[in-house]
Short mmCIF file of C-alpha atoms and ligand atoms in Angstrom, two decimals:
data_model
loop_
_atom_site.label_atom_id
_atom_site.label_comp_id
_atom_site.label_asym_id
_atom_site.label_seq_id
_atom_site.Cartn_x
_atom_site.Cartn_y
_atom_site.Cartn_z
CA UNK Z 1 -14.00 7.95 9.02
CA UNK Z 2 -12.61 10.09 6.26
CA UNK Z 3 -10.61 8.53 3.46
CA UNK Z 4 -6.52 8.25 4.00
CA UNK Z 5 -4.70 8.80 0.69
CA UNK Z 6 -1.72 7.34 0.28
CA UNK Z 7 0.35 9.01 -3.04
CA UNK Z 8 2.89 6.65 -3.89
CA UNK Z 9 6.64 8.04 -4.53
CA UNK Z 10 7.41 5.51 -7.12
CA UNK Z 11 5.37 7.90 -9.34
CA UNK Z 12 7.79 10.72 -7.60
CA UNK Z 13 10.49 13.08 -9.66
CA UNK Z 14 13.66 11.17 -8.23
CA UNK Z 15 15.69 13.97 -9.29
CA UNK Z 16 13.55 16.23 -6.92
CA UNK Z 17 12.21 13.68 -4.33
CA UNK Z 18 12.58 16.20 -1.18
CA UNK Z 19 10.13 18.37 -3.17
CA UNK Z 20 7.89 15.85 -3.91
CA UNK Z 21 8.08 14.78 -0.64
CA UNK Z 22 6.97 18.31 0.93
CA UNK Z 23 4.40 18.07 -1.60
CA UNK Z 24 2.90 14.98 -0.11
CA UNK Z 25 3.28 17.50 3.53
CA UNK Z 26 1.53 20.41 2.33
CA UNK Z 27 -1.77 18.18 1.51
CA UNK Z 28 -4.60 15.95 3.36
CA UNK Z 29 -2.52 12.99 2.43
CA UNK Z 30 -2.10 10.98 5.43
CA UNK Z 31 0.01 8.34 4.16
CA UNK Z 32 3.07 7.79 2.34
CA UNK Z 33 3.24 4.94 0.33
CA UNK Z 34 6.80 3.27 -0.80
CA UNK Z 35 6.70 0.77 -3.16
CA UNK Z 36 9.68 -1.82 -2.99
CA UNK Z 37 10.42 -4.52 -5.75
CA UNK Z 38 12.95 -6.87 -6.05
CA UNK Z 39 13.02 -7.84 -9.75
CA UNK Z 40 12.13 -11.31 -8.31
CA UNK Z 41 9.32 -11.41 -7.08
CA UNK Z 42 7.76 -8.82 -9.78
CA UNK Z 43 9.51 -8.16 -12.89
CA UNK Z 44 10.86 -4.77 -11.83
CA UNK Z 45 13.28 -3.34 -9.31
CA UNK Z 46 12.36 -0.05 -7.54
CA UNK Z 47 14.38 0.76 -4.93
CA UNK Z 48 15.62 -0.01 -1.10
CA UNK Z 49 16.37 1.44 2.24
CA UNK Z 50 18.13 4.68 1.29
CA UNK Z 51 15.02 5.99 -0.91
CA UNK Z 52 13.45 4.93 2.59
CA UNK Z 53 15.55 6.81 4.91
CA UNK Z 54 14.98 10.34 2.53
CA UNK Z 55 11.29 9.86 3.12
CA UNK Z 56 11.33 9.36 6.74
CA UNK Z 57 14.25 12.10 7.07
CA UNK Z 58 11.65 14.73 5.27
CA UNK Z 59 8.17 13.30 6.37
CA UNK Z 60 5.90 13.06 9.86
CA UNK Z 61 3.24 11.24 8.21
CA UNK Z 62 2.70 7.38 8.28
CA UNK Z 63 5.28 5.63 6.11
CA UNK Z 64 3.20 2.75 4.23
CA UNK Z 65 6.24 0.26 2.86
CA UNK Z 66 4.63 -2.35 0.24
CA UNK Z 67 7.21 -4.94 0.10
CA UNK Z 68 7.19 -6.84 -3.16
CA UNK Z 69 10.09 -9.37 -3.07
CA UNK Z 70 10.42 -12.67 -1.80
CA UNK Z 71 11.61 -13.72 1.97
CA UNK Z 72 10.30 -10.27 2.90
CA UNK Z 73 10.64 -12.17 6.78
CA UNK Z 74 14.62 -11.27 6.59
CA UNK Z 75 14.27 -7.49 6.84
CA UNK Z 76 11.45 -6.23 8.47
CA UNK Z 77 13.60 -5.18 11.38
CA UNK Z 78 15.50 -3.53 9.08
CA UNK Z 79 12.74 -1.62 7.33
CA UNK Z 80 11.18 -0.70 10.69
CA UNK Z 81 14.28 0.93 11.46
CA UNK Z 82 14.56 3.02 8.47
CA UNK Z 83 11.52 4.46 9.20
CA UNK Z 84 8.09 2.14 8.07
CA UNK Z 85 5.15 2.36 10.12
CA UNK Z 86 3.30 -0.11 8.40
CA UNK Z 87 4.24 -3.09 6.09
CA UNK Z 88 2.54 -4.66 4.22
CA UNK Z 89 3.70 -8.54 1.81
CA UNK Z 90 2.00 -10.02 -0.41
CA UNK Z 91 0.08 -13.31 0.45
CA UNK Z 92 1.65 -14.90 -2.71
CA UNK Z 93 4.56 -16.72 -2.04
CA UNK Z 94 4.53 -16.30 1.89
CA UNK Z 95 4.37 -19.56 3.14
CA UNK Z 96 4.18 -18.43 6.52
CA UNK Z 97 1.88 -15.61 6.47
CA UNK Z 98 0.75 -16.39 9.88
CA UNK Z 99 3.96 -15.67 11.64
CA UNK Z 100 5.18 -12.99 9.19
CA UNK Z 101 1.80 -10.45 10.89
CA UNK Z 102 3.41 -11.78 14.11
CA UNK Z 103 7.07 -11.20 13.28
CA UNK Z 104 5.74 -7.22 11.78
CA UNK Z 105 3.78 -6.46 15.13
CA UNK Z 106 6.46 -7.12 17.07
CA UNK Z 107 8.92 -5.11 15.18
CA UNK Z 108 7.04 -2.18 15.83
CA UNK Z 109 4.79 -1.96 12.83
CA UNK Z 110 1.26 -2.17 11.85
CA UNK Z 111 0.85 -5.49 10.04
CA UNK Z 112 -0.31 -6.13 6.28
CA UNK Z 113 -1.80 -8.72 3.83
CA UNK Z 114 -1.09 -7.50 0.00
CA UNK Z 115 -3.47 -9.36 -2.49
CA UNK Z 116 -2.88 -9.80 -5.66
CA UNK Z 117 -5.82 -9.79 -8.29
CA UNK Z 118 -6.32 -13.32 -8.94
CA UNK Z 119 -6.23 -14.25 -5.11
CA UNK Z 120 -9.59 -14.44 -3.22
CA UNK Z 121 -10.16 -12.43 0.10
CA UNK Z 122 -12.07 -15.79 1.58
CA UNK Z 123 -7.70 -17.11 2.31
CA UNK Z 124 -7.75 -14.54 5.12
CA UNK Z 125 -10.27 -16.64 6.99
CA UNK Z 126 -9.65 -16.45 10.25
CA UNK Z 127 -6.96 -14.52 10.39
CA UNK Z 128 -7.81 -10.79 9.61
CA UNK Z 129 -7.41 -10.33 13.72
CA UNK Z 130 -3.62 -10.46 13.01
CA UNK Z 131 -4.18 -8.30 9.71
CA UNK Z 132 -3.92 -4.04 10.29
CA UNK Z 133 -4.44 -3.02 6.57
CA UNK Z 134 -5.89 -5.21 3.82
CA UNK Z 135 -4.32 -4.09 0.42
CA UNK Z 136 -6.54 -5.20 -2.51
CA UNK Z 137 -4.29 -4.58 -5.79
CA UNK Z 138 -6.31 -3.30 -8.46
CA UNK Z 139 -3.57 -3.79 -11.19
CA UNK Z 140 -0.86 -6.75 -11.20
CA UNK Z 141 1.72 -5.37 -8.94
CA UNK Z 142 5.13 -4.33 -10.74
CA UNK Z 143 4.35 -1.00 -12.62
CA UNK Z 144 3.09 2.29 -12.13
CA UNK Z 145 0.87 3.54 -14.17
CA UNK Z 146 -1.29 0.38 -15.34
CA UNK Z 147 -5.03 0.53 -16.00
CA UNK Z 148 -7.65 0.04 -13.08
CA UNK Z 149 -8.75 -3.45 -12.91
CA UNK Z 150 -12.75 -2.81 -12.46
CA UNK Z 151 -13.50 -6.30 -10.69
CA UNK Z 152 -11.34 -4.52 -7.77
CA UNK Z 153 -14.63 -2.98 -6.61
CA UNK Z 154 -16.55 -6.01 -5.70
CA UNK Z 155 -13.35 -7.50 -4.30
CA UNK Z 156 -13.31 -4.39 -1.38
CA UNK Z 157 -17.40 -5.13 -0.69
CA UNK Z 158 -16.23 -8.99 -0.50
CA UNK Z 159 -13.61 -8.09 2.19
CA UNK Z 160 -15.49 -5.33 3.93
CA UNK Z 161 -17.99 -8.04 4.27
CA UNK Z 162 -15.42 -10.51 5.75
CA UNK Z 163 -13.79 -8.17 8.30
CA UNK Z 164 -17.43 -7.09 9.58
CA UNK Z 165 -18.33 -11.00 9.96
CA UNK Z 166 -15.29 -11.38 11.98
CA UNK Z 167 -15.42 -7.97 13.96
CA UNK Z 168 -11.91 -7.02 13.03
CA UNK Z 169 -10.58 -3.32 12.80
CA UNK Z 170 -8.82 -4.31 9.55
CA UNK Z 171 -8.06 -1.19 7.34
CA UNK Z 172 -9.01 -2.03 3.36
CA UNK Z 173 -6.17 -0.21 1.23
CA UNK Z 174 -6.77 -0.54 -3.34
CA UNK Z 175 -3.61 0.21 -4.43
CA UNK Z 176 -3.72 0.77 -8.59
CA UNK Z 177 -4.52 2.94 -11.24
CA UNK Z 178 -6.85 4.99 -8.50
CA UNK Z 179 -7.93 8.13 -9.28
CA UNK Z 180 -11.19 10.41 -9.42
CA UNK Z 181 -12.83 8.28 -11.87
CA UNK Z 182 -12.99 5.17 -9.40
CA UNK Z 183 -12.47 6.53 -6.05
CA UNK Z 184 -16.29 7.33 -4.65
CA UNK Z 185 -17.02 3.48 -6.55
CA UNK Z 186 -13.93 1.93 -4.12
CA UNK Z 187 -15.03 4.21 -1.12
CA UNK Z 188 -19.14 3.11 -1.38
CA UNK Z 189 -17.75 -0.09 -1.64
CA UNK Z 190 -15.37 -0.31 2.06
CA UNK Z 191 -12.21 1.28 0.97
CA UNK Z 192 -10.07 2.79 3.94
CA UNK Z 193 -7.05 3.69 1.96
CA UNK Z 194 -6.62 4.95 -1.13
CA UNK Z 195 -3.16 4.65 -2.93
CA UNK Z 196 -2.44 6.81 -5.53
CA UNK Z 197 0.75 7.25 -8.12
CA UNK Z 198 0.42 8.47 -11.56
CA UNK Z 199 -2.82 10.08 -11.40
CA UNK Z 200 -1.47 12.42 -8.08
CA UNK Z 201 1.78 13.19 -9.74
CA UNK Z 202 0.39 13.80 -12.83
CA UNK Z 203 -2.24 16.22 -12.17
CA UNK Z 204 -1.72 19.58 -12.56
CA UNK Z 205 -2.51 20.59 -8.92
CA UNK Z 206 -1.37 17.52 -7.20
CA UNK Z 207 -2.17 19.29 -3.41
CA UNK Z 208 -5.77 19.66 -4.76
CA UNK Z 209 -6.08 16.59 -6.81
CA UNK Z 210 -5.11 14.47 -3.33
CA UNK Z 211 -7.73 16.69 -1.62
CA UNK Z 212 -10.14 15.30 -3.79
CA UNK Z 213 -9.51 11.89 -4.17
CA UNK Z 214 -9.71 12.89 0.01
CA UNK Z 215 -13.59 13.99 0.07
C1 LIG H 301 2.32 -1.11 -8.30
C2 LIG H 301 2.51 -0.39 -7.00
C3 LIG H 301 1.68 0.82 -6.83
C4 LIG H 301 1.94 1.93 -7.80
C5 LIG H 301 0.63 2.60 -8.05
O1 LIG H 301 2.95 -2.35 -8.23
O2 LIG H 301 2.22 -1.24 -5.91
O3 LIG H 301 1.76 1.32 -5.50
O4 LIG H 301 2.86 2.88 -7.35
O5 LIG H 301 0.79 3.49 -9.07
P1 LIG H 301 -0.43 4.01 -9.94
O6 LIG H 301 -1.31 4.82 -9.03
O7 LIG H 301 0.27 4.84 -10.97
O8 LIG H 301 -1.15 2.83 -10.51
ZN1 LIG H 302 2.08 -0.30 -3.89
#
């Protein structure tokens, strides 16, 4: 299976997001990923369901909704309707993960654990069947932009290892100050998914730079 990039918009030109957007269109990207933050649950606030709404409005691809903010359970209806495909919380803080990969299923999405650096894969135990897309954060989750935390690498081996011993289907997604440097490392090691910010929107050929991250 070829590698899905996801470019994330919080790395976007708000002023020009429908541009961006195409942008994201015109490449192999096959994901888009939408970072939201509630200044709670990480020490930033990004942005909500009408920054939603202009991606789906202006995108056919696969709208990947990282939801970092606490009682994530309360919306996911809502985000499903405003166009995610997939969403993915955080394991920190979700008392009932269990139920929450339910609760996202049901609502018409494909389900997703979010792990922060500092927590191990071996808490998903067990219950990868109810997991769609692992997402292994490779920085602490708040910022764009942030350095690429190295130990990231033998944390994807650790869960491709896991989701082979328990024959799941589980997608592994490193979201995280990816880019060309550390994207064959991540992809020898199990990656699936491949987020990308800064580095995408940065680049001076974006289209090409996502085709590479891509090969
Ligand atoms: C960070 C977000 C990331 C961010 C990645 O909390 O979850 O998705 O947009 O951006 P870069 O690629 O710039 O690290
Ligand atoms: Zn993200």
């Amino acid at each position: 299976m070829s590698t899905i990039i996801a470019p994330s918009i919080l790395a976007a030109d708000f002023s020009h997001l429908q541009k961006d957007i195409q942008l994201i269109n015109d490449s192999v990207a096959e994901w888009v990923h939408v970072d939201v933050m509630d200044g709670v649950f990480v020490p930033n606030i990004s942005f909500g369901f009408p920054i939603l709404e202009v991606v789906k409005a202006n995108t056919s691809k696969f709208i990947d909704v990282h939801l970092m903010m606490v009682h994530p359970e309360r919306y996911i209806s809502q985000f499903v309707q405003a166009g995610a495909n997939g969403i993915s919380v955080h394991y920190e803080g979700n008392y009932h993960l269990h139920s929450l990969m339910q609760q996202i299923r049901s609502a018409g999405a494909k389900s997703g654990v979010v792990l922060n650096p500092h927590t191990p894969v071996s808490l998903l135990k067990g219950m990868l069947h109810l997991v769609d897309t692992l997402l292994i954060m490779s920085v602490n989750p708040g910022f764009g932009g942030q350095k690429f935390i190295p130990e990231s690498i033998a944390k994807v081996a650790e869960a491709k290892a896991l989701i082979q011993k328990e024959a799941c289907s589980t997608l592994i997604q490193v979201d995280g100050g990816v880019n060309t440097e550390n994207c064959l490392a991540l992809k020898k090691a199990g990656a699936d998914v491949l987020v990308a910010g800064s580095a995408v929107f940065k680049a001076d050929n974006p289209i090409e730079y996502i085709a590479q991250l891509a090969q």
